[in-house]
């Protein structure tokens, strides 16, 4: 198992280029399988979740070709309506998008219940509510869900809870349904807008993505197209937080500042200087981090996928900060690891109460999920001494070349392979 070693307290300076958005790519790749032609998708992040999604699509006959490290060609010509590999499906949440893609393509689908980051129950009742509204029946048995119908017919769906996954899956099932589908209380994330834009490039008829009401008029065919994925606002927010945590001066490039508004607003509240340009943002940190309160919300609120990172930053802010994780049941498992580094944080249900400490001290810690791993990297970069992070496979699910990007802005960080001799790997 690879580990990351960090010697902290270095002020990081320089430029970081942001990769394509993981959660947009994980929706757009299965959406490309709905096409009757070949799609070329550019700016795809080179991360393990994408590798798994490509394997999943190949598993059901889709021809996936890596044209270069960030461009993928999807040819669904030989796609079959069958169950993909359990081993792959259990590892990524986005595998549940095969439900909507197969249903939209073949009027039936049968998949294993999805896996992904473990922070509480991750139901799919809203996905199934949407499929049912479109005329499909479903059954759950032996860890699998089967959905089928004679014909998909447009309908109204009011989501009981704002769900990114359910919004994605209903879009995938509705684009070729007969008539009009209206999704109310829809997710508004940038990756939902990116998916809708991609589907429209293929010939779909979707309006309202980015608002809480999305209207989809079914079309008969979807043709191949070329498309470039939006930048990853969570990767971008993570590097801005690193600038704040190391009192450094980092410019992130190839981004859409509007996608990060709630993140930059919070960093300004904490005392970070933020300078916005057309497709880049500069963050200048300082030693005096100000306490503040955070509540995670669906977009355009503060994103839950930035909660561990901002909590790690606030662990060194003067005073008491309160973080309310209002989206997930149990997304504070990483705090136990921050405590090993001297953080003074107590957790009560969905609330974390942070008493800022002057310094964190490097220690051996373990990444429990993707963004928890990012939080530990942030803590290690700002801590005194050496931090060793285990289980970094979680980090590599969503951050392309994180060690190399951090080395390029002055971090003393490296990756070692867990063998008899601790060989350096990057
Ligand atoms: C997506 O997960 C993201 N994953 C998550 O990012 C992100 O945390 C989440 O959206 C919220 O933004 C991908 O895009 C692959 P939800 P998803 O459905 O779709 C409840 C990362 O770090 N809910 O929006 O699974 C659910 O329990 C990952 O990149 C239902 O009750 O999230 C949760 O409380 C981690 N019933 C809330 O809605 C349902 O049918 C939001 O979940 C579906 C969801």
Short mmCIF file of C-alpha atoms and ligand atoms in Angstrom, two decimals:
data_model
loop_
_atom_site.label_atom_id
_atom_site.label_comp_id
_atom_site.label_asym_id
_atom_site.label_seq_id
_atom_site.Cartn_x
_atom_site.Cartn_y
_atom_site.Cartn_z
CA UNK A 1 0.00 0.00 0.00
CA UNK A 2 1.45 3.36 -0.96
CA UNK A 3 1.84 6.10 1.63
CA UNK A 4 2.40 9.86 1.46
CA UNK A 5 5.10 11.47 3.60
CA UNK A 6 4.96 15.23 4.27
CA UNK A 7 7.36 17.54 6.13
CA UNK A 8 5.13 20.46 7.00
CA UNK A 9 5.34 24.22 7.73
CA UNK A 10 6.53 25.16 4.22
CA UNK A 11 4.84 28.24 2.73
CA UNK A 12 3.75 27.03 -0.72
CA UNK A 13 4.07 29.38 -3.69
CA UNK A 14 3.31 28.98 -7.38
CA UNK A 15 0.72 27.89 -9.92
CA UNK A 16 -1.43 24.76 -10.04
CA UNK A 17 -3.39 23.69 -13.12
CA UNK A 18 -6.80 22.21 -12.19
CA UNK A 19 -7.96 18.97 -13.87
CA UNK A 20 -11.39 18.11 -15.24
CA UNK A 21 -14.24 17.62 -12.77
CA UNK A 22 -14.45 14.05 -11.38
CA UNK A 23 -18.19 14.21 -10.68
CA UNK A 24 -18.97 15.66 -14.11
CA UNK A 25 -16.88 13.02 -15.92
CA UNK A 26 -18.42 10.17 -13.89
CA UNK A 27 -21.88 11.25 -15.15
CA UNK A 28 -20.87 12.14 -18.74
CA UNK A 29 -19.04 8.88 -19.55
CA UNK A 30 -22.13 6.66 -18.94
CA UNK A 31 -24.27 9.33 -20.64
CA UNK A 32 -22.10 8.94 -23.77
CA UNK A 33 -23.23 5.30 -23.90
CA UNK A 34 -26.76 6.57 -24.67
CA UNK A 35 -25.46 7.88 -27.99
CA UNK A 36 -26.04 6.14 -31.37
CA UNK A 37 -22.58 7.36 -32.41
CA UNK A 38 -19.05 7.90 -31.10
CA UNK A 39 -18.29 10.58 -28.48
CA UNK A 40 -14.90 12.15 -27.79
CA UNK A 41 -14.64 13.50 -24.22
CA UNK A 42 -11.75 15.86 -23.40
CA UNK A 43 -10.32 17.21 -20.11
CA UNK A 44 -11.15 13.95 -18.31
CA UNK A 45 -9.19 13.75 -15.03
CA UNK A 46 -6.61 10.95 -14.87
CA UNK A 47 -7.83 9.39 -11.58
CA UNK A 48 -8.73 5.89 -10.44
CA UNK A 49 -12.52 6.50 -10.29
CA UNK A 50 -12.43 7.25 -14.04
CA UNK A 51 -10.37 4.13 -14.70
CA UNK A 52 -13.01 2.10 -12.84
CA UNK A 53 -15.89 3.76 -14.74
CA UNK A 54 -14.16 2.95 -18.05
CA UNK A 55 -13.73 -0.69 -16.96
CA UNK A 56 -17.42 -0.78 -15.99
CA UNK A 57 -18.48 0.46 -19.44
CA UNK A 58 -16.14 -2.00 -21.19
CA UNK A 59 -17.70 -4.72 -19.02
CA UNK A 60 -21.03 -4.18 -20.80
CA UNK A 61 -19.58 -3.98 -24.30
CA UNK A 62 -18.89 -0.26 -24.68
CA UNK A 63 -15.69 0.37 -26.65
CA UNK A 64 -13.54 2.78 -24.59
CA UNK A 65 -10.35 4.19 -26.12
CA UNK A 66 -7.84 6.45 -24.31
CA UNK A 67 -6.75 8.86 -27.09
CA UNK A 68 -4.35 10.54 -24.62
CA UNK A 69 -4.13 10.93 -20.81
CA UNK A 70 -7.18 13.25 -20.70
CA UNK A 71 -9.20 12.37 -23.83
CA UNK A 72 -11.48 9.33 -24.03
CA UNK A 73 -13.42 8.04 -27.04
CA UNK A 74 -16.69 6.21 -26.24
CA UNK A 75 -18.25 3.94 -28.88
CA UNK A 76 -21.38 2.19 -27.50
CA UNK A 77 -21.92 0.23 -30.73
CA UNK A 78 -21.66 -3.20 -29.05
CA UNK A 79 -23.14 -2.19 -25.70
CA UNK A 80 -25.12 -5.00 -24.03
CA UNK A 81 -27.89 -4.78 -21.47
CA UNK A 82 -26.31 -6.89 -18.80
CA UNK A 83 -24.97 -6.76 -15.29
CA UNK A 84 -21.55 -5.20 -14.90
CA UNK A 85 -18.89 -6.61 -12.60
CA UNK A 86 -19.74 -6.51 -8.88
CA UNK A 87 -16.08 -6.06 -7.99
CA UNK A 88 -15.98 -2.77 -9.91
CA UNK A 89 -19.48 -1.57 -9.03
CA UNK A 90 -18.92 -1.94 -5.29
CA UNK A 91 -16.01 0.53 -5.46
CA UNK A 92 -17.64 3.61 -6.95
CA UNK A 93 -20.91 5.36 -6.22
CA UNK A 94 -21.23 6.54 -9.82
CA UNK A 95 -21.73 2.93 -10.94
CA UNK A 96 -25.41 3.54 -10.14
CA UNK A 97 -25.52 5.79 -13.23
CA UNK A 98 -25.61 2.58 -15.27
CA UNK A 99 -29.18 2.23 -13.98
CA UNK A 100 -30.31 5.36 -15.81
CA UNK A 101 -28.08 4.83 -18.86
CA UNK A 102 -29.16 1.21 -19.48
CA UNK A 103 -32.82 2.04 -18.78
CA UNK A 104 -32.65 5.01 -21.17
CA UNK A 105 -31.01 2.83 -23.85
CA UNK A 106 -32.73 -0.55 -23.47
CA UNK A 107 -35.84 0.10 -21.30
CA UNK A 108 -34.30 -2.16 -18.69
CA UNK A 109 -31.29 -2.37 -16.39
CA UNK A 110 -29.99 -4.61 -13.65
CA UNK A 111 -27.02 -3.51 -11.52
CA UNK A 112 -25.46 -4.21 -8.15
CA UNK A 113 -26.20 -1.60 -5.51
CA UNK A 114 -23.37 0.97 -5.68
CA UNK A 115 -20.44 1.47 -3.29
CA UNK A 116 -18.31 4.58 -2.83
CA UNK A 117 -17.18 6.68 0.14
CA UNK A 118 -18.52 5.38 3.44
CA UNK A 119 -20.11 8.23 5.40
CA UNK A 120 -23.49 6.89 6.33
CA UNK A 121 -26.32 5.29 4.41
CA UNK A 122 -26.39 6.12 0.71
CA UNK A 123 -29.94 5.26 -0.44
CA UNK A 124 -31.24 5.34 -4.01
CA UNK A 125 -34.96 5.73 -3.20
CA UNK A 126 -35.14 9.04 -5.09
CA UNK A 127 -33.53 7.47 -8.16
CA UNK A 128 -36.18 4.71 -8.08
CA UNK A 129 -38.96 7.27 -7.50
CA UNK A 130 -37.87 8.98 -10.72
CA UNK A 131 -37.76 5.75 -12.73
CA UNK A 132 -41.23 4.78 -11.44
CA UNK A 133 -42.62 8.17 -12.47
CA UNK A 134 -41.33 7.47 -16.01
CA UNK A 135 -43.31 4.20 -16.09
CA UNK A 136 -40.68 1.69 -14.95
CA UNK A 137 -41.05 -1.06 -12.33
CA UNK A 138 -38.18 -2.04 -10.06
CA UNK A 139 -37.19 -4.84 -7.73
CA UNK A 140 -34.41 -5.20 -5.17
CA UNK A 141 -32.93 -8.63 -4.58
CA UNK A 142 -29.63 -10.07 -3.35
CA UNK A 143 -27.84 -6.73 -3.45
CA UNK A 144 -29.02 -5.96 -6.97
CA UNK A 145 -31.63 -3.59 -8.34
CA UNK A 146 -33.54 -4.36 -11.54
CA UNK A 147 -35.55 -1.70 -13.39
CA UNK A 148 -37.62 -2.27 -16.50
CA UNK A 149 -40.54 -0.87 -18.56
CA UNK A 150 -42.27 -1.35 -21.91
CA UNK A 151 -41.87 2.33 -22.74
CA UNK A 152 -40.47 5.35 -20.90
CA UNK A 153 -43.04 8.16 -20.76
CA UNK A 154 -42.27 11.72 -19.62
CA UNK A 155 -43.70 12.74 -16.23
CA UNK A 156 -43.25 15.10 -13.27
CA UNK A 157 -40.85 14.11 -10.46
CA UNK A 158 -40.56 16.11 -7.23
CA UNK A 159 -37.42 15.02 -5.39
CA UNK A 160 -38.00 14.69 -1.63
CA UNK A 161 -34.35 15.56 -1.07
CA UNK A 162 -31.92 17.41 -3.35
CA UNK A 163 -29.89 14.55 -4.82
CA UNK A 164 -27.09 14.85 -7.39
CA UNK A 165 -27.24 11.15 -8.23
CA UNK A 166 -31.01 11.02 -8.58
CA UNK A 167 -30.98 14.13 -10.81
CA UNK A 168 -28.29 12.51 -13.01
CA UNK A 169 -30.09 9.17 -13.25
CA UNK A 170 -33.48 10.71 -14.07
CA UNK A 171 -31.85 12.87 -16.78
CA UNK A 172 -30.28 9.75 -18.32
CA UNK A 173 -33.60 7.87 -18.29
CA UNK A 174 -35.71 10.82 -19.51
CA UNK A 175 -33.70 12.12 -22.50
CA UNK A 176 -35.27 9.54 -24.85
CA UNK A 177 -38.58 9.07 -22.99
CA UNK A 178 -41.76 10.02 -24.89
CA UNK A 179 -42.96 13.53 -23.99
CA UNK A 180 -42.02 16.02 -21.28
CA UNK A 181 -40.33 15.22 -17.98
CA UNK A 182 -40.03 17.87 -15.26
CA UNK A 183 -37.65 17.32 -12.34
CA UNK A 184 -38.48 19.61 -9.41
CA UNK A 185 -36.18 20.20 -6.44
CA UNK A 186 -33.34 19.11 -8.76
CA UNK A 187 -29.65 19.36 -7.84
CA UNK A 188 -28.01 22.53 -9.21
CA UNK A 189 -24.31 21.53 -9.08
CA UNK A 190 -21.99 22.62 -11.93
CA UNK A 191 -21.65 18.95 -12.90
CA UNK A 192 -25.42 18.71 -13.45
CA UNK A 193 -25.20 21.66 -15.86
CA UNK A 194 -22.20 20.05 -17.56
CA UNK A 195 -24.12 16.78 -18.03
CA UNK A 196 -27.15 18.61 -19.47
CA UNK A 197 -24.91 20.60 -21.84
CA UNK A 198 -23.25 17.38 -23.00
CA UNK A 199 -26.60 15.63 -23.59
CA UNK A 200 -27.85 18.68 -25.51
CA UNK A 201 -24.70 18.53 -27.68
CA UNK A 202 -25.78 14.95 -28.52
CA UNK A 203 -29.22 16.26 -29.56
CA UNK A 204 -31.18 16.10 -26.30
CA UNK A 205 -33.70 18.83 -25.40
CA UNK A 206 -33.01 19.88 -21.79
CA UNK A 207 -33.68 23.32 -20.28
CA UNK A 208 -33.29 24.61 -16.74
CA UNK A 209 -30.16 22.70 -15.62
CA UNK A 210 -28.52 24.71 -12.85
CA UNK A 211 -31.91 25.67 -11.44
CA UNK A 212 -34.16 23.52 -9.24
CA UNK A 213 -36.55 22.83 -12.15
CA UNK A 214 -35.20 20.91 -15.15
CA UNK A 215 -37.42 20.18 -18.19
CA UNK A 216 -36.53 17.37 -20.60
CA UNK A 217 -38.38 16.79 -23.88
CA UNK A 218 -37.66 13.24 -25.07
CA UNK A 219 -35.93 12.82 -28.46
CA UNK A 220 -35.70 9.78 -30.73
CA UNK A 221 -31.94 9.75 -31.32
CA UNK A 222 -28.77 11.00 -29.68
CA UNK A 223 -25.74 11.39 -31.97
CA UNK A 224 -22.04 11.27 -31.20
CA UNK A 225 -20.33 14.54 -30.25
CA UNK A 226 -17.09 16.05 -28.97
CA UNK A 227 -17.12 17.63 -25.51
CA UNK A 228 -14.74 19.03 -22.88
CA UNK A 229 -15.42 18.49 -19.17
CA UNK A 230 -15.61 21.53 -16.84
CA UNK A 231 -12.78 22.09 -14.32
CA UNK A 232 -13.10 20.45 -10.89
CA UNK A 233 -14.30 23.07 -8.40
CA UNK A 234 -13.57 20.78 -5.45
CA UNK A 235 -9.97 20.14 -6.51
CA UNK A 236 -9.69 23.93 -7.03
CA UNK A 237 -11.13 24.66 -3.58
CA UNK A 238 -8.74 22.13 -2.04
CA UNK A 239 -5.66 23.95 -3.41
CA UNK A 240 -7.00 27.36 -2.33
CA UNK A 241 -7.41 25.88 1.16
CA UNK A 242 -3.80 24.62 0.99
CA UNK A 243 -2.66 28.20 0.26
CA UNK A 244 -4.54 29.33 3.37
CA UNK A 245 -3.25 26.48 5.56
CA UNK A 246 0.40 27.08 4.63
CA UNK A 247 0.20 30.92 4.64
CA UNK A 248 1.33 30.57 1.06
CA UNK A 249 0.52 32.26 -2.25
CA UNK A 250 -0.99 29.92 -4.84
CA UNK A 251 -2.66 30.66 -8.18
CA UNK A 252 -5.00 27.96 -9.51
CA UNK A 253 -5.46 27.98 -13.29
CA UNK A 254 -7.98 26.59 -15.83
CA UNK A 255 -10.95 27.10 -13.51
CA UNK A 256 -14.41 28.73 -13.58
CA UNK A 257 -14.41 31.16 -10.62
CA UNK A 258 -18.23 31.23 -10.51
CA UNK A 259 -18.26 27.51 -9.58
CA UNK A 260 -16.26 28.29 -6.42
CA UNK A 261 -18.18 31.32 -5.11
CA UNK A 262 -19.29 29.70 -1.84
CA UNK A 263 -15.75 28.38 -1.22
CA UNK A 264 -13.91 31.67 -1.90
CA UNK A 265 -16.51 33.56 0.18
CA UNK A 266 -15.78 31.29 3.17
CA UNK A 267 -11.98 31.57 2.70
CA UNK A 268 -12.28 35.39 2.66
CA UNK A 269 -14.23 35.13 5.96
CA UNK A 270 -11.28 33.17 7.39
CA UNK A 271 -8.94 35.99 6.33
CA UNK A 272 -7.51 34.68 3.05
CA UNK A 273 -6.81 37.26 0.31
CA UNK A 274 -8.59 36.12 -2.87
CA UNK A 275 -7.91 37.66 -6.31
CA UNK A 276 -10.17 36.46 -9.16
CA UNK A 277 -9.29 36.59 -12.85
CA UNK A 278 -11.04 35.13 -15.96
CA UNK A 279 -9.96 31.50 -15.57
CA UNK A 280 -7.75 31.63 -12.49
CA UNK A 281 -7.84 32.57 -8.82
CA UNK A 282 -4.93 33.63 -6.57
CA UNK A 283 -5.13 32.87 -2.84
CA UNK A 284 -2.73 34.53 -0.40
CA UNK A 285 -2.77 33.10 3.12
CA UNK A 286 -1.40 34.50 6.36
CA UNK A 287 -0.60 33.22 9.84
CA UNK A 288 -3.77 34.63 11.45
CA UNK A 289 -6.70 32.41 10.46
CA UNK A 290 -10.04 33.70 11.68
CA UNK A 291 -12.67 31.36 13.17
CA UNK A 292 -15.99 30.99 11.36
CA UNK A 293 -19.03 28.73 11.11
CA UNK A 294 -19.78 26.51 8.12
CA UNK A 295 -22.97 24.69 7.08
CA UNK A 296 -22.80 22.34 4.09
CA UNK A 297 -25.67 22.63 1.60
CA UNK A 298 -26.49 21.55 -1.95
CA UNK A 299 -25.11 23.96 -4.59
CA UNK A 300 -24.92 26.97 -4.51
CA UNK A 301 -24.36 26.48 -0.77
CA UNK A 302 -21.00 25.47 0.72
CA UNK A 303 -20.23 22.02 -0.77
CA UNK A 304 -20.11 18.99 1.51
CA UNK A 305 -17.13 17.78 -0.56
CA UNK A 306 -15.13 20.71 0.89
CA UNK A 307 -16.21 20.09 4.51
CA UNK A 308 -13.20 17.99 5.62
CA UNK A 309 -10.76 20.40 3.97
CA UNK A 310 -12.19 23.55 5.60
CA UNK A 311 -12.42 21.78 8.98
CA UNK A 312 -8.73 20.91 8.71
CA UNK A 313 -7.96 24.59 8.02
CA UNK A 314 -10.14 25.83 10.90
CA UNK A 315 -8.36 23.48 13.33
CA UNK A 316 -5.68 26.20 13.50
CA UNK A 317 -7.98 29.27 13.45
CA UNK A 318 -8.03 31.39 16.62
CA UNK A 319 -11.24 30.72 18.61
CA UNK A 320 -14.19 28.36 18.24
CA UNK A 321 -15.57 27.37 14.84
CA UNK A 322 -18.63 25.21 14.25
CA UNK A 323 -19.08 23.00 11.17
CA UNK A 324 -22.56 21.63 10.44
CA UNK A 325 -22.53 18.70 7.98
CA UNK A 326 -26.13 19.02 6.78
CA UNK A 327 -25.89 16.65 3.77
CA UNK A 328 -24.40 13.38 5.08
CA UNK A 329 -25.08 11.44 8.28
CA UNK A 330 -21.53 10.64 9.22
CA UNK A 331 -18.84 12.58 7.40
CA UNK A 332 -16.57 13.32 10.38
CA UNK A 333 -14.64 10.01 10.63
CA UNK A 334 -11.41 11.81 9.64
CA UNK A 335 -11.55 14.01 12.76
CA UNK A 336 -10.17 11.14 14.86
CA UNK A 337 -7.09 11.31 12.59
CA UNK A 338 -6.82 15.11 12.96
CA UNK A 339 -6.92 14.65 16.74
CA UNK A 340 -3.77 12.46 16.45
CA UNK A 341 -2.11 15.59 15.06
CA UNK A 342 -3.21 17.73 18.00
CA UNK A 343 -6.48 19.14 16.68
CA UNK A 344 -9.03 20.00 19.39
CA UNK A 345 -12.36 19.07 17.78
CA UNK A 346 -15.43 17.48 19.36
CA UNK A 347 -18.17 15.86 17.27
CA UNK A 348 -21.86 15.66 18.19
CA UNK A 349 -23.90 14.07 15.40
CA UNK A 350 -23.72 16.40 12.42
CA UNK A 351 -21.90 19.16 14.33
CA UNK A 352 -18.12 19.51 14.77
CA UNK A 353 -16.98 22.10 17.35
CA UNK A 354 -13.42 23.20 16.64
CA UNK A 355 -11.25 24.90 19.29
CA UNK A 356 -8.36 26.31 17.24
CA UNK A 357 -4.85 25.30 18.28
CA UNK A 358 -1.64 27.18 17.47
CA UNK A 359 0.09 24.21 15.84
CA UNK A 360 -0.68 20.75 14.54
CA UNK A 361 2.06 18.17 15.00
CA UNK A 362 2.91 15.66 12.27
CA UNK A 363 1.88 12.05 13.00
CA UNK A 364 1.05 8.74 11.25
CA UNK A 365 -2.59 8.96 10.07
CA UNK A 366 -4.98 7.07 7.78
CA UNK A 367 -7.23 8.38 5.00
CA UNK A 368 -10.79 7.10 5.54
CA UNK A 369 -12.25 8.44 2.28
CA UNK A 370 -11.42 10.76 -0.61
CA UNK A 371 -11.97 14.20 0.92
CA UNK A 372 -10.84 13.00 4.35
CA UNK A 373 -7.53 12.17 2.67
CA UNK A 374 -7.37 15.71 1.28
CA UNK A 375 -8.01 17.08 4.78
CA UNK A 376 -5.06 15.06 6.13
CA UNK A 377 -2.78 16.36 3.36
CA UNK A 378 -3.80 19.93 4.29
CA UNK A 379 -3.11 19.20 7.96
CA UNK A 380 0.26 17.60 7.16
CA UNK A 381 1.35 20.54 4.99
CA UNK A 382 0.62 22.98 7.83
CA UNK A 383 1.84 20.81 10.74
CA UNK A 384 5.21 20.90 12.45
CA UNK A 385 7.26 17.78 11.71
CA UNK A 386 6.53 14.73 9.58
CA UNK A 387 3.13 13.28 8.69
CA UNK A 388 2.70 9.83 7.12
CA UNK A 389 -0.67 9.21 5.46
CA UNK A 390 -1.76 5.61 4.82
CA UNK A 391 -4.53 4.35 2.50
CA UNK A 392 -3.82 7.04 -0.07
CA UNK A 393 -5.77 5.05 -2.67
CA UNK A 394 -8.74 7.10 -1.46
CA UNK A 395 -6.95 10.34 -2.41
CA UNK A 396 -5.99 8.97 -5.83
CA UNK A 397 -9.68 8.32 -6.58
CA UNK A 398 -10.28 12.04 -7.01
CA UNK A 399 -7.03 14.05 -7.17
CA UNK A 400 -4.88 13.82 -10.31
CA UNK A 401 -1.11 13.89 -9.58
CA UNK A 402 -1.60 15.54 -6.19
CA UNK A 403 1.95 14.78 -4.96
CA UNK A 404 3.53 16.15 -8.17
CA UNK A 405 1.31 19.26 -8.15
CA UNK A 406 2.26 19.98 -4.53
CA UNK A 407 5.98 19.33 -5.17
CA UNK A 408 5.82 21.90 -7.99
CA UNK A 409 4.79 24.64 -5.51
CA UNK A 410 7.43 23.82 -2.90
CA UNK A 411 5.87 21.14 -0.71
CA UNK A 412 8.22 18.61 0.88
CA UNK A 413 6.01 15.65 -0.01
CA UNK A 414 6.64 12.24 -1.54
CA UNK A 415 4.89 8.93 -2.12
CA UNK A 416 6.48 5.68 -0.87
CA UNK A 417 5.53 2.13 -1.77
CA UNK A 418 4.86 -0.11 1.22
CA UNK A 419 7.41 -2.88 0.53
CA UNK A 420 10.31 -4.28 2.58
CA UNK A 421 12.41 -1.34 1.43
CA UNK A 422 10.48 1.94 1.55
CA UNK A 423 11.17 2.89 -2.08
CA UNK A 424 10.33 6.46 -3.14
CA UNK A 425 7.71 6.44 -5.96
CA UNK A 426 7.11 10.08 -6.66
C1 LIG B 1 -22.67 12.98 -5.17
O1 LIG B 1 -22.98 11.83 -4.41
C2 LIG B 1 -21.16 13.06 -5.20
N1 LIG B 1 -20.61 11.86 -5.85
C3 LIG B 1 -20.61 13.19 -3.77
O2 LIG B 1 -19.21 13.46 -3.91
C4 LIG B 1 -21.24 14.39 -3.07
O3 LIG B 1 -20.86 14.38 -1.72
C5 LIG B 1 -22.77 14.34 -3.18
O4 LIG B 1 -23.18 14.18 -4.55
C6 LIG B 1 -23.42 15.61 -2.65
O5 LIG B 1 -22.96 16.71 -3.41
C7 LIG B 1 -20.59 11.82 -7.19
O6 LIG B 1 -21.02 12.75 -7.88
C8 LIG B 1 -20.00 10.58 -7.80
P1 LIG B 1 -26.68 12.80 -3.29
P2 LIG B 1 -24.53 11.28 -4.39
O7 LIG B 1 -27.56 11.83 -3.95
O8 LIG B 1 -25.15 11.51 -5.71
C9 LIG B 1 -29.65 11.65 0.25
C10 LIG B 1 -16.91 13.21 -3.65
O9 LIG B 1 -16.26 13.49 -2.65
N2 LIG B 1 -30.28 10.77 -0.75
O10 LIG B 1 -26.67 14.22 -3.75
O11 LIG B 1 -24.51 9.91 -3.83
C11 LIG B 1 -28.27 11.16 0.65
O12 LIG B 1 -28.37 10.20 1.68
C12 LIG B 1 -18.24 12.49 -3.50
O13 LIG B 1 -16.61 13.54 -4.82
C13 LIG B 1 -31.47 10.12 -0.41
O14 LIG B 1 -31.98 10.25 0.70
O15 LIG B 1 -25.18 12.27 -3.31
C14 LIG B 1 -27.60 12.43 1.09
O16 LIG B 1 -27.99 12.71 2.42
C15 LIG B 1 -18.43 12.00 -2.08
N3 LIG B 1 -32.05 9.32 -1.35
C16 LIG B 1 -28.21 13.51 0.18
O17 LIG B 1 -29.41 12.93 -0.34
C17 LIG B 1 -31.51 9.15 -2.60
O18 LIG B 1 -32.13 8.42 -3.42
C18 LIG B 1 -27.32 13.91 -0.98
O19 LIG B 1 -26.98 12.76 -1.70
C19 LIG B 1 -30.32 9.82 -2.92
C20 LIG B 1 -29.71 10.63 -1.98
#
